[in-house]
Amino acid sequence: MRSMLIRRTAVTAAALGLALTAAAPAVAHTTAARTNAPVLVRLTVQGPDGNLFKGLVLTKGHEVTTATGGTHKCDGTNGAQNPSPVPTPTAALDDAARQRHFGWDGTWYASFDDFSVDTVKNVSGGGTAYWNISVNGASTPVGGCQFKIKTGDEVAFTWTSF
């Protein structure tokens, strides 16, 4: 009788272990589906004569429209960099511009599947400078619509001469 009880307990424990193991992927899948949840980042836009913008921005990946570039996705899936939409530096710039009522413009490059930021608050790089994008002090290795950002990141667009 006692050995039967021990065997039944072992079978129950094994079944419970299998059930918990089988449930784990469902939890992971739910987390992955929320990759484009809004994040809060600190955004700085540094022009040649000082800060053009500095503040907190709540953002997530979304379509971006510029006068020069038109409307395109800017959600991290650009250039197949991320498998699902995520928040990005250029989306953060776009959200800050809409929330704080300042302008920016950028050219769309289909070959890169991304925007080039050309002008922020009427400050243009022209032929002598460009807008460098960095996250946490490091230049992004991909475009601003391709790089994934997360809550707490320091995102900067810095006017940089050639």
mmCIF file of C-alpha atoms in Angstrom:
data_model
loop_
_atom_site.group_PDB
_atom_site.id
_atom_site.type_symbol
_atom_site.label_atom_id
_atom_site.label_comp_id
_atom_site.label_asym_id
_atom_site.label_seq_id
_atom_site.Cartn_x
_atom_site.Cartn_y
_atom_site.Cartn_z
ATOM 1 C CA MET A 1 0.000 0.000 0.000
ATOM 2 C CA ARG A 2 2.773 2.392 0.954
ATOM 3 C CA SER A 3 4.738 1.685 -2.267
ATOM 4 C CA MET A 4 1.566 2.316 -4.273
ATOM 5 C CA LEU A 5 1.153 5.723 -2.594
ATOM 6 C CA ILE A 6 4.791 6.634 -3.297
ATOM 7 C CA ARG A 7 4.439 5.586 -6.950
ATOM 8 C CA ARG A 8 1.225 7.636 -7.336
ATOM 9 C CA THR A 9 2.969 10.703 -5.799
ATOM 10 C CA ALA A 10 5.932 10.293 -8.184
ATOM 11 C CA VAL A 11 3.605 9.999 -11.202
ATOM 12 C CA THR A 12 1.680 13.106 -10.088
ATOM 13 C CA ALA A 13 4.920 15.078 -9.603
ATOM 14 C CA ALA A 14 6.187 14.004 -13.025
ATOM 15 C CA ALA A 15 2.900 14.996 -14.677
ATOM 16 C CA LEU A 16 2.960 18.374 -12.927
ATOM 17 C CA GLY A 17 6.563 18.928 -14.052
ATOM 18 C CA LEU A 18 5.638 18.137 -17.664
ATOM 19 C CA ALA A 19 2.642 20.443 -17.504
ATOM 20 C CA LEU A 20 4.770 23.332 -16.196
ATOM 21 C CA THR A 21 7.429 22.708 -18.836
ATOM 22 C CA ALA A 22 4.804 22.720 -21.582
ATOM 23 C CA ALA A 23 3.319 25.987 -20.272
ATOM 24 C CA ALA A 24 6.637 27.905 -20.381
ATOM 25 C CA PRO A 25 6.621 28.627 -24.156
ATOM 26 C CA ALA A 26 3.149 30.151 -23.912
ATOM 27 C CA VAL A 27 4.418 32.643 -21.326
ATOM 28 C CA ALA A 28 7.473 33.467 -23.451
ATOM 29 C CA HIS A 29 5.265 33.947 -26.508
ATOM 30 C CA THR A 30 3.047 36.427 -24.643
ATOM 31 C CA THR A 31 6.116 38.450 -23.631
ATOM 32 C CA ALA A 32 7.496 38.479 -27.190
ATOM 33 C CA ALA A 33 4.176 39.728 -28.561
ATOM 34 C CA ARG A 34 4.490 42.911 -26.442
ATOM 35 C CA THR A 35 7.860 44.026 -27.814
ATOM 36 C CA ASN A 36 6.414 47.297 -29.119
ATOM 37 C CA ALA A 37 5.074 48.390 -25.744
ATOM 38 C CA PRO A 38 5.749 52.109 -25.103
ATOM 39 C CA VAL A 39 9.098 52.932 -23.500
ATOM 40 C CA LEU A 40 10.242 56.073 -21.676
ATOM 41 C CA VAL A 41 13.601 57.399 -22.889
ATOM 42 C CA ARG A 42 15.624 60.563 -22.402
ATOM 43 C CA LEU A 43 16.048 62.281 -25.770
ATOM 44 C CA THR A 44 18.632 64.969 -26.480
ATOM 45 C CA VAL A 45 18.926 66.835 -29.768
ATOM 46 C CA GLN A 46 22.232 68.709 -29.826
ATOM 47 C CA GLY A 47 22.664 71.319 -32.547
ATOM 48 C CA PRO A 48 25.862 73.208 -33.467
ATOM 49 C CA ASP A 49 25.007 75.984 -30.982
ATOM 50 C CA GLY A 50 23.551 73.942 -28.102
ATOM 51 C CA ASN A 51 20.556 71.840 -27.160
ATOM 52 C CA LEU A 52 17.547 72.009 -29.450
ATOM 53 C CA PHE A 53 15.600 69.596 -27.281
ATOM 54 C CA LYS A 54 16.165 67.680 -24.062
ATOM 55 C CA GLY A 55 13.489 65.728 -22.239
ATOM 56 C CA LEU A 56 11.682 62.499 -21.548
ATOM 57 C CA VAL A 57 9.708 60.938 -24.378
ATOM 58 C CA LEU A 58 7.222 58.080 -24.278
ATOM 59 C CA THR A 59 7.503 56.260 -27.595
ATOM 60 C CA LYS A 60 7.028 53.047 -29.519
ATOM 61 C CA GLY A 61 7.659 52.032 -33.120
ATOM 62 C CA HIS A 62 5.175 53.544 -35.601
ATOM 63 C CA GLU A 63 4.762 55.035 -39.060
ATOM 64 C CA VAL A 64 6.651 58.294 -39.537
ATOM 65 C CA THR A 65 5.821 61.022 -42.030
ATOM 66 C CA THR A 66 8.265 63.697 -43.197
ATOM 67 C CA ALA A 67 7.819 66.375 -45.857
ATOM 68 C CA THR A 68 10.758 65.087 -47.888
ATOM 69 C CA GLY A 69 10.570 61.365 -47.187
ATOM 70 C CA GLY A 70 6.844 60.635 -47.069
ATOM 71 C CA THR A 71 5.234 58.032 -44.798
ATOM 72 C CA HIS A 72 7.078 54.834 -43.888
ATOM 73 C CA LYS A 73 7.234 52.364 -41.032
ATOM 74 C CA CYS A 74 9.798 53.144 -38.349
ATOM 75 C CA ASP A 75 9.306 50.230 -36.006
ATOM 76 C CA GLY A 76 12.507 48.226 -35.910
ATOM 77 C CA THR A 77 11.372 45.751 -38.559
ATOM 78 C CA ASN A 78 13.064 47.997 -41.129
ATOM 79 C CA GLY A 79 15.906 46.218 -42.882
ATOM 80 C CA ALA A 80 14.750 42.998 -41.163
ATOM 81 C CA GLN A 81 16.635 44.071 -38.012
ATOM 82 C CA ASN A 82 13.943 42.842 -35.594
ATOM 83 C CA PRO A 83 11.326 40.122 -36.141
ATOM 84 C CA SER A 84 8.502 42.229 -34.708
ATOM 85 C CA PRO A 85 7.867 45.963 -34.134
ATOM 86 C CA VAL A 86 9.912 47.682 -31.403
ATOM 87 C CA PRO A 87 10.513 51.271 -30.246
ATOM 88 C CA THR A 88 13.249 53.112 -32.209
ATOM 89 C CA PRO A 89 15.316 56.327 -31.929
ATOM 90 C CA THR A 90 13.714 58.011 -34.968
ATOM 91 C CA ALA A 91 10.237 57.157 -33.687
ATOM 92 C CA ALA A 92 11.262 58.834 -30.391
ATOM 93 C CA LEU A 93 12.389 61.963 -32.286
ATOM 94 C CA ASP A 94 9.105 61.987 -34.196
ATOM 95 C CA ASP A 95 7.057 61.631 -30.997
ATOM 96 C CA ALA A 96 9.018 64.411 -29.270
ATOM 97 C CA ALA A 97 8.483 66.696 -32.272
ATOM 98 C CA ARG A 98 4.729 66.054 -32.257
ATOM 99 C CA GLN A 99 4.386 66.354 -28.476
ATOM 100 C CA ARG A 100 6.530 69.512 -28.173
ATOM 101 C CA HIS A 101 5.506 71.097 -31.511
ATOM 102 C CA PHE A 102 8.829 71.350 -33.312
ATOM 103 C CA GLY A 103 9.669 70.284 -36.825
ATOM 104 C CA TRP A 104 12.063 67.785 -38.268
ATOM 105 C CA ASP A 105 12.562 66.407 -41.761
ATOM 106 C CA GLY A 106 14.308 63.443 -43.281
ATOM 107 C CA THR A 107 14.921 61.785 -46.610
ATOM 108 C CA TRP A 108 13.697 58.216 -47.087
ATOM 109 C CA TYR A 109 16.216 55.789 -48.567
ATOM 110 C CA ALA A 110 14.490 52.654 -49.858
ATOM 111 C CA SER A 111 17.836 50.874 -50.252
ATOM 112 C CA PHE A 112 18.424 51.251 -46.478
ATOM 113 C CA ASP A 113 14.720 50.979 -45.558
ATOM 114 C CA ASP A 114 15.269 54.002 -43.306
ATOM 115 C CA PHE A 115 15.201 57.767 -42.972
ATOM 116 C CA SER A 116 18.198 60.047 -42.878
ATOM 117 C CA VAL A 117 17.473 62.861 -40.421
ATOM 118 C CA ASP A 118 18.280 66.023 -42.369
ATOM 119 C CA THR A 119 16.816 68.879 -40.323
ATOM 120 C CA VAL A 120 15.667 69.387 -36.734
ATOM 121 C CA LYS A 121 14.123 72.711 -35.636
ATOM 122 C CA ASN A 122 15.315 74.300 -38.897
ATOM 123 C CA VAL A 123 18.928 73.235 -38.260
ATOM 124 C CA SER A 124 20.230 71.360 -41.268
ATOM 125 C CA GLY A 125 23.397 69.382 -41.723
ATOM 126 C CA GLY A 126 23.577 70.481 -45.343
ATOM 127 C CA GLY A 127 26.772 69.385 -47.052
ATOM 128 C CA THR A 128 28.951 70.034 -44.006
ATOM 129 C CA ALA A 129 27.343 67.970 -41.238
ATOM 130 C CA TYR A 130 24.944 65.133 -40.453
ATOM 131 C CA TRP A 131 22.733 64.091 -37.544
ATOM 132 C CA ASN A 132 24.513 61.274 -35.695
ATOM 133 C CA ILE A 133 22.246 58.913 -33.730
ATOM 134 C CA SER A 134 23.525 57.392 -30.505
ATOM 135 C CA VAL A 135 21.993 55.320 -27.721
ATOM 136 C CA ASN A 136 23.628 55.290 -24.301
ATOM 137 C CA GLY A 137 26.662 57.098 -25.705
ATOM 138 C CA ALA A 138 27.368 54.734 -28.621
ATOM 139 C CA SER A 139 26.551 55.471 -32.254
ATOM 140 C CA THR A 140 23.937 53.082 -33.559
ATOM 141 C CA PRO A 141 25.308 50.440 -35.939
ATOM 142 C CA VAL A 142 22.094 50.599 -37.993
ATOM 143 C CA GLY A 143 19.577 53.296 -38.903
ATOM 144 C CA GLY A 144 17.269 55.107 -36.514
ATOM 145 C CA CYS A 145 14.214 53.115 -37.629
ATOM 146 C CA GLN A 146 16.082 49.825 -37.185
ATOM 147 C CA PHE A 147 17.659 50.089 -33.718
ATOM 148 C CA LYS A 148 15.675 48.806 -30.729
ATOM 149 C CA ILE A 149 15.506 51.083 -27.682
ATOM 150 C CA LYS A 150 14.218 50.310 -24.198
ATOM 151 C CA THR A 151 13.001 52.189 -21.143
ATOM 152 C CA GLY A 152 15.775 54.215 -19.527
ATOM 153 C CA ASP A 153 17.879 54.564 -22.676
ATOM 154 C CA GLU A 154 19.632 57.861 -23.434
ATOM 155 C CA VAL A 155 18.901 58.636 -27.089
ATOM 156 C CA ALA A 156 20.792 61.482 -28.793
ATOM 157 C CA PHE A 157 20.694 63.113 -32.193
ATOM 158 C CA THR A 158 23.871 65.185 -32.484
ATOM 159 C CA TRP A 159 24.747 67.614 -35.266
ATOM 160 C CA THR A 160 28.166 66.371 -36.354
ATOM 161 C CA SER A 161 30.423 68.077 -38.901
ATOM 162 C CA PHE A 162 32.220 66.004 -41.523
#
